[in-house]
Short mmCIF file of C-alpha atoms in Angstrom, two decimals:
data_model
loop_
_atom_site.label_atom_id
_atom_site.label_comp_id
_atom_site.label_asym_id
_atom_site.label_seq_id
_atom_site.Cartn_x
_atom_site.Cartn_y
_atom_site.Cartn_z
CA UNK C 1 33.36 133.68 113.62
CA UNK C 2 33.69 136.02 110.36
CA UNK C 3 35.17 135.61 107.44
CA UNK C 4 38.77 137.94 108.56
CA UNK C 5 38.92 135.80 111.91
CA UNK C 6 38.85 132.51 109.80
CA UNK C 7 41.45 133.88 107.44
CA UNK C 8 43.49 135.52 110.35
CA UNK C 9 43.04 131.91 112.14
CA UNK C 10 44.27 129.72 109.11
CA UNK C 11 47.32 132.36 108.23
CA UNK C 12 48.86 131.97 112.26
CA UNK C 13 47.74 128.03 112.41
CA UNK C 14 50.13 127.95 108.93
CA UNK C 15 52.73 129.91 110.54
CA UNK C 16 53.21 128.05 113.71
CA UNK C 17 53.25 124.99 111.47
CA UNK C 18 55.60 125.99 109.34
CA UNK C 19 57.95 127.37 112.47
CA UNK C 20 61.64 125.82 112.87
CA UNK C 21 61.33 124.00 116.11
CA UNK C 22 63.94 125.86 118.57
CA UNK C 23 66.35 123.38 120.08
CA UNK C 24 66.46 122.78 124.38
CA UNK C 25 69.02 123.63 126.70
CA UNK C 26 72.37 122.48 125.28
CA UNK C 27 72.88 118.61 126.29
CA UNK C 28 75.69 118.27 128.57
CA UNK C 29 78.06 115.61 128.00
CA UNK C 30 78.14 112.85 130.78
CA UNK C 31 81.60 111.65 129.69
CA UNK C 32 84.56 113.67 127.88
CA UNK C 33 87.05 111.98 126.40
CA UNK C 34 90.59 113.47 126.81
CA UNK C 35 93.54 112.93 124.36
CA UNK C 36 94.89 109.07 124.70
CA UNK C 37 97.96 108.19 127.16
CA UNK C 38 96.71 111.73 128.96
CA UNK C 39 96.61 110.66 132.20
CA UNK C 40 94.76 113.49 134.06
CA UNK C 41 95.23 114.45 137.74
CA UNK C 42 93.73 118.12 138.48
CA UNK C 43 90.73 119.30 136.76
CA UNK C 44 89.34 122.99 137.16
CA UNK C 45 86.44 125.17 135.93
CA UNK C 46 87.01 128.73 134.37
CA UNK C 47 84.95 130.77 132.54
CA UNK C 48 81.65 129.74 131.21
CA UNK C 49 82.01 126.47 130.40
CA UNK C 50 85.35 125.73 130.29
CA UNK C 51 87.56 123.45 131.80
CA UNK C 52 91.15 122.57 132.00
CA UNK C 53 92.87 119.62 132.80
CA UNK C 54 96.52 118.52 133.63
CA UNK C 55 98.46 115.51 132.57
CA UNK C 56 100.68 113.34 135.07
CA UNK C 57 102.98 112.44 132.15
CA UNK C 58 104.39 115.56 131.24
CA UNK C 59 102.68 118.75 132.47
CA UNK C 60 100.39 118.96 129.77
CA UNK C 61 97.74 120.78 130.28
CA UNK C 62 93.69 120.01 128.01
CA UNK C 63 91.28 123.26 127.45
CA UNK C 64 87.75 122.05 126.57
CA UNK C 65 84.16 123.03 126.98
CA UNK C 66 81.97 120.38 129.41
CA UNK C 67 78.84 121.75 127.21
CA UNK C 68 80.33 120.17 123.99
CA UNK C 69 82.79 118.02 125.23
CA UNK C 70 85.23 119.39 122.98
CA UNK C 71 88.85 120.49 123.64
CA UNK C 72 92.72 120.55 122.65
CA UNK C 73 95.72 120.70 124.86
CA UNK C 74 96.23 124.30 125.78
CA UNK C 75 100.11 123.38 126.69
CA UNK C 76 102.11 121.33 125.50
CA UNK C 77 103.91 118.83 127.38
CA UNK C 78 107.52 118.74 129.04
CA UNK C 79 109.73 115.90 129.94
CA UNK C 80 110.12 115.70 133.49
CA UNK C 81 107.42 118.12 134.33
CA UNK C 82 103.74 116.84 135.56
CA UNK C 83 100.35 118.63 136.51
CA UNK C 84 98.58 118.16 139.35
CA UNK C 85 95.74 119.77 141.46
CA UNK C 86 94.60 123.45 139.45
CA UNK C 87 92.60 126.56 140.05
CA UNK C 88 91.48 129.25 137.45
CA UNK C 89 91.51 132.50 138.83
CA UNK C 90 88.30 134.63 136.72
CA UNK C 91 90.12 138.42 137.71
CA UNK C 92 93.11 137.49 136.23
CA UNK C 93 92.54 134.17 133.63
CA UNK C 94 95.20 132.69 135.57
CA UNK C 95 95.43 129.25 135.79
CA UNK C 96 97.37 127.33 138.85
CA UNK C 97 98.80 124.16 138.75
CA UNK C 98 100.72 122.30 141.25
CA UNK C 99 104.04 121.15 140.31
CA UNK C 100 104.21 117.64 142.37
CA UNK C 101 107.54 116.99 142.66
CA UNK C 102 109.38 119.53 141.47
CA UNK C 103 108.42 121.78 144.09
CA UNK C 104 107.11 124.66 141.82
CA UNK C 105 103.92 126.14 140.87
CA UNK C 106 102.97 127.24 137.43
CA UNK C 107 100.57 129.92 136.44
CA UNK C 108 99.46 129.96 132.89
CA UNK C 109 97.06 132.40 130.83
CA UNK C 110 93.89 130.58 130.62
CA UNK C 111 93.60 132.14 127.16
CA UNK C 112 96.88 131.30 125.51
CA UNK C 113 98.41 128.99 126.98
CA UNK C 114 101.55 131.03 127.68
CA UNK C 115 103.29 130.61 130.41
CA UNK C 116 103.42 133.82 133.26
CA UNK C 117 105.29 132.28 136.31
CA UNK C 118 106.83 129.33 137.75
CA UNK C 119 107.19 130.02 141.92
CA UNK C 120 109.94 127.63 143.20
CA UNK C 121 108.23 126.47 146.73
CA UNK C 122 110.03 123.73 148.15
CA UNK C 123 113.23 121.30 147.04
CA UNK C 124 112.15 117.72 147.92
CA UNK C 125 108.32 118.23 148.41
CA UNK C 126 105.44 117.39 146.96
CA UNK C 127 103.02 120.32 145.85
CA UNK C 128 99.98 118.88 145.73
CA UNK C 129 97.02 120.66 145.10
CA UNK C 130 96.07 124.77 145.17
CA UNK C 131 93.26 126.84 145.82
CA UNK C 132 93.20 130.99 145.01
CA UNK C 133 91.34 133.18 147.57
CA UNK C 134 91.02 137.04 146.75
CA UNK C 135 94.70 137.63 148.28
CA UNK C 136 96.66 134.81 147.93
CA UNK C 137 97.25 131.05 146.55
CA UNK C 138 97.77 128.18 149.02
CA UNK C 139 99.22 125.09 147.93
CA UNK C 140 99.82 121.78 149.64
CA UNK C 141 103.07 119.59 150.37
CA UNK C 142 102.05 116.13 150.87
CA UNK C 143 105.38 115.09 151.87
CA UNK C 144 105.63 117.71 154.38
CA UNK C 145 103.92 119.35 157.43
CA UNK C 146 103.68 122.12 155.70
CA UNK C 147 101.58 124.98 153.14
CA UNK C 148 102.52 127.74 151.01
CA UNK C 149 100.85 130.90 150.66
CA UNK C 150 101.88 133.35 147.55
CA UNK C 151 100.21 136.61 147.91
CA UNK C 152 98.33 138.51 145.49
CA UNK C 153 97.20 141.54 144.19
CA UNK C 154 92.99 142.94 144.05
CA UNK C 155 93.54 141.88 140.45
CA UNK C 156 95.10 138.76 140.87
CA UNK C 157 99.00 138.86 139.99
CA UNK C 158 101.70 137.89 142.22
CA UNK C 159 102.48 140.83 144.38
CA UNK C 160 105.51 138.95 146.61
CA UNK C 161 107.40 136.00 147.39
CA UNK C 162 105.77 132.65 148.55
CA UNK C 163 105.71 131.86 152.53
CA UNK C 164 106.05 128.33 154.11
CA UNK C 165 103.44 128.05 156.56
CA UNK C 166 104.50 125.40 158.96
CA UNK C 167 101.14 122.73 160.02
CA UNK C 168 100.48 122.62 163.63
CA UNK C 169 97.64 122.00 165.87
CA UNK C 170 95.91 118.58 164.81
CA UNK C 171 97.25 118.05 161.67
CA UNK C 172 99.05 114.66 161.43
CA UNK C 173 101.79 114.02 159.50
CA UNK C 174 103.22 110.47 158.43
CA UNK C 175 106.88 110.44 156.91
CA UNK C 176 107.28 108.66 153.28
CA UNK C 177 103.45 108.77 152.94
CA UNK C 178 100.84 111.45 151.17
CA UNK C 179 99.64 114.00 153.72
CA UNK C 180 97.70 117.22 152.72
CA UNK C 181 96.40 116.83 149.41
CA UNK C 182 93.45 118.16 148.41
CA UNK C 183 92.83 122.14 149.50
CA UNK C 184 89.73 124.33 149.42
CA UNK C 185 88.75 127.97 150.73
CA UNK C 186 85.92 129.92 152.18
CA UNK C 187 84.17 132.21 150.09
CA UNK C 188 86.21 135.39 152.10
CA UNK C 189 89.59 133.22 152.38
CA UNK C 190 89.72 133.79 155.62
CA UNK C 191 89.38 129.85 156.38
CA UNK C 192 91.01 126.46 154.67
CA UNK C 193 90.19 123.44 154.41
CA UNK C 194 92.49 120.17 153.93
CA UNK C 195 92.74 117.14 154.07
CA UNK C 196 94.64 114.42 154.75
CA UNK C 197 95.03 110.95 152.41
CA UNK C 198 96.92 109.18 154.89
CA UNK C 199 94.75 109.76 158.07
CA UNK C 200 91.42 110.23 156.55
CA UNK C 201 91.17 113.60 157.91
CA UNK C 202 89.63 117.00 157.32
CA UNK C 203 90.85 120.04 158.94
CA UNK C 204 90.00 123.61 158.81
CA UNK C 205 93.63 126.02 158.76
CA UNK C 206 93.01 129.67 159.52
CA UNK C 207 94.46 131.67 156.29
CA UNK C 208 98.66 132.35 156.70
CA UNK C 209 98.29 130.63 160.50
CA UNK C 210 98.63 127.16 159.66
CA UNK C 211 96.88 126.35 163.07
CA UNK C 212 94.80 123.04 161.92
CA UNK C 213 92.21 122.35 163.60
CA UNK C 214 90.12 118.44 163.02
CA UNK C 215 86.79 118.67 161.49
CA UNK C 216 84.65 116.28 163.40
CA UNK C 217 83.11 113.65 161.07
CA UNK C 218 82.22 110.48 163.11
CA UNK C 219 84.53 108.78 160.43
CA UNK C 220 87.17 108.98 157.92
CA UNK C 221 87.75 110.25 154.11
CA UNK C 222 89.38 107.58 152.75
CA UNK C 223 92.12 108.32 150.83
CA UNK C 224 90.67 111.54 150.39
CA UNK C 225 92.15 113.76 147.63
CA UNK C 226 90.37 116.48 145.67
CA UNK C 227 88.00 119.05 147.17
CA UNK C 228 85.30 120.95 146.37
CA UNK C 229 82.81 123.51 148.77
CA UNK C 230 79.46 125.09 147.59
CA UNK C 231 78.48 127.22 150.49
CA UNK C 232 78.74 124.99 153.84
CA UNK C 233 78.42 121.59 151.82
CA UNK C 234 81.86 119.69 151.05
CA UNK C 235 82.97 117.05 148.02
CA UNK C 236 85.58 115.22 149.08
CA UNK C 237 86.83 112.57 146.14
CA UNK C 238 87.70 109.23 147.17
CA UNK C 239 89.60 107.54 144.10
CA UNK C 240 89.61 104.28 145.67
CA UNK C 241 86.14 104.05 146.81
CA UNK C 242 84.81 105.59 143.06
CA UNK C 243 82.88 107.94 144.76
CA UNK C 244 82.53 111.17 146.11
CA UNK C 245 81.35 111.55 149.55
CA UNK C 246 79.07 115.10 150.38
CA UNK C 247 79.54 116.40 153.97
CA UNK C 248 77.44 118.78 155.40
CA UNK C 249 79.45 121.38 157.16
CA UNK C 250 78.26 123.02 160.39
CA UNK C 251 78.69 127.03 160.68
CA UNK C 252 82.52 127.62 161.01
CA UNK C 253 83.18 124.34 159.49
CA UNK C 254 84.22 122.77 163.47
CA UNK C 255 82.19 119.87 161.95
CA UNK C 256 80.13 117.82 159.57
CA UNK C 257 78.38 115.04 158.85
CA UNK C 258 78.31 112.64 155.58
CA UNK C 259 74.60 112.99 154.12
CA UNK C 260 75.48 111.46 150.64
CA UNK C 261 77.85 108.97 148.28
CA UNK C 262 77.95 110.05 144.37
CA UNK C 263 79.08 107.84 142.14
CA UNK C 264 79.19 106.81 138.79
CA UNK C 265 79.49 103.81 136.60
CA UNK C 266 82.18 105.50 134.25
CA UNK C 267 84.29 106.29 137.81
CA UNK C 268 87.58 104.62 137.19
CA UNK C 269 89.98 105.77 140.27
CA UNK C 270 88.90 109.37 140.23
CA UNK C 271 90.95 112.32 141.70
CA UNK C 272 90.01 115.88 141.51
CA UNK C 273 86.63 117.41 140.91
CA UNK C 274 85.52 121.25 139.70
CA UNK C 275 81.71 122.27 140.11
CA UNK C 276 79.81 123.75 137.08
CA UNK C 277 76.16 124.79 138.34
CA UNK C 278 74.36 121.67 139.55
CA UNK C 279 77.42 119.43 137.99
CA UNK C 280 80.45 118.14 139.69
CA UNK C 281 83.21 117.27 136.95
CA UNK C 282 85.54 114.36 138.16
CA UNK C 283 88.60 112.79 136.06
CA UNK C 284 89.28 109.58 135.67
CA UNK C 285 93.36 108.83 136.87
CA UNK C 286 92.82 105.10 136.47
CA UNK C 287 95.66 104.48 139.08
CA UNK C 288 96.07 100.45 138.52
CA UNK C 289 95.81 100.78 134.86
CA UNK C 290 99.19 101.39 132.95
CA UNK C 291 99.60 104.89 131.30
CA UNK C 292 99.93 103.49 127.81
CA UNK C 293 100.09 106.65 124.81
CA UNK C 294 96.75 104.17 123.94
CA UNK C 295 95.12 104.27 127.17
CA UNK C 296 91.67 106.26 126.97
CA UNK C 297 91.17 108.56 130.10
CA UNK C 298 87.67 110.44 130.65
CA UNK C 299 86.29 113.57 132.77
CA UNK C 300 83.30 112.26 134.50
CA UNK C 301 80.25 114.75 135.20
CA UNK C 302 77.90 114.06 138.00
CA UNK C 303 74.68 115.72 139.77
CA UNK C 304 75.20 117.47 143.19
#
């Protein structure tokens, strides 16, 4: 070796000594704490890394990032309102929430916080939970036999008046108790998917039909409530069971079968749950545990 390769060799060994060592991939949080007394029902993903969740005490609704686990309430609360299932819409930064019972839907700007409409669905109801395809939202009633579809524009705005779209086919329906609750869509909207808390059942609706059809299972969803599909496999949360049960779906969704139980230790009655790439996000409604302004409430991330 001569004398400029020695020199040349001791200058880049220096260097690469000397060199800041570059952080990893950001560490995700695997619990987020949410404001005290929150009491969270819905939970969805928007863009990047944000989420959003709602509040059952007064419509509030939390903005945060599940990379940092940081986060504010986005909007504030309102007496007599609550928040419960949500969906971010990325054309328009709409968010959806689900009135409960009230019988409205509110759509806020994911940004801001402002509010841009409040659709008056049903007197009486429950509105439940909401999923937003590329032409319209559907929303759940779990105290009736029924959905409600509100169409859209290509860019995401509300281009008409909702619809009631009466339940038939399979769907069961059992007065005084929760019914449809959780809701989720095919990647081309053409097909839904709901279930049922009461019954333990999963059915797949055609889009504006309201035909329901059972999805075979060999078993139940207990108690079932949110939803969440990646391509033909199926989340369905079961708050009282601390776990969420993966189906695989067969083509058309006529059927599935349970291949796996997720759970967590920090699971405390969870509802809802929003993907983020190999992460499902679950919060913690602690149903059982009184909704003190004290009371610490958590989102919950998990591996798919």
């Amino acid at each position: 070796m001569n004398r400029s390769v020695v020199i040349a060799f001791i200058i880049a060994s220096a260097t690469a000594l000397s060199a800041p060592v570059l952080a990893g991939p950001p560490v995700f949080p695997d619990v987020i704490a949410l404001p005290g007394g929150f009491f969270p029902e819905g939970i969805a993903i928007g863009q990047g890394t944000t989420a959003y969740v709602g509040s059952l005490v007064d419509g509030a609704i939390w903005k945060g990032d599940v990379r940092t686990g940081e986060g504010a309430v986005l909007v504030a609360g309102v007496p007599g309102r609550i928040a419960v299932g949500m969906d971010h819409d990325a054309r328009s930064g709409h968010l959806w929430v689900a009135g409960g019972p009230d019988g409205n839907a509110y759509v806020y700007d994911g940004n801001s916080g402002s509010l841009v409409d409040v659709l008056d669905l049903v007197p009486g109801g429950f509105v439940n939970d909401v999923i937003v395809t590329r032409r319209a939202a559907y929303l759940t009633d779990s105290f009736a036999p029924q959905l409600y579809e509100v169409p859209l524009t290509a860019n995401g705005t509300v281009s008409g008046p909702p619809r009631t779209i009466p339940l038939t086919g399979s769907f069961q329906f059992q007065p005084g108790q929760f019914n449809a609750n959780g809701i989720e869509a095919s990647p081309d909207g053409g097909t839904l998917i709901v279930v049922n808390s009461f019954f333990g059942e999963l059915y797949t609706v055609p889009a504006g039909s309201g035909a329901a059809t059972t999805i075979e299972l060999g078993g139940a969803v207990v108690n079932g409530d949110g939803l969440v599909l990646v391509g033909r496999t199926l989340y369905a949360v079961e708050g009282g069971k601390n776990q969420i049960t993966e189906i695989a779906l067969a083509a058309g969704y006529g059927a599935g079968t349970v291949t796996d139980t997720i759970s967590s230790p920090s699971f405390d009655v969870p509802t809802t749950a929003a993907r983020h790439g190999r992460s499902l996000y679950a919060v913690n409604a602690k149903f059982g545990t009184p909704p003190l302004p004290t009371t610490p409430y958590e989102i919950v991330r998990v591996d798919r």
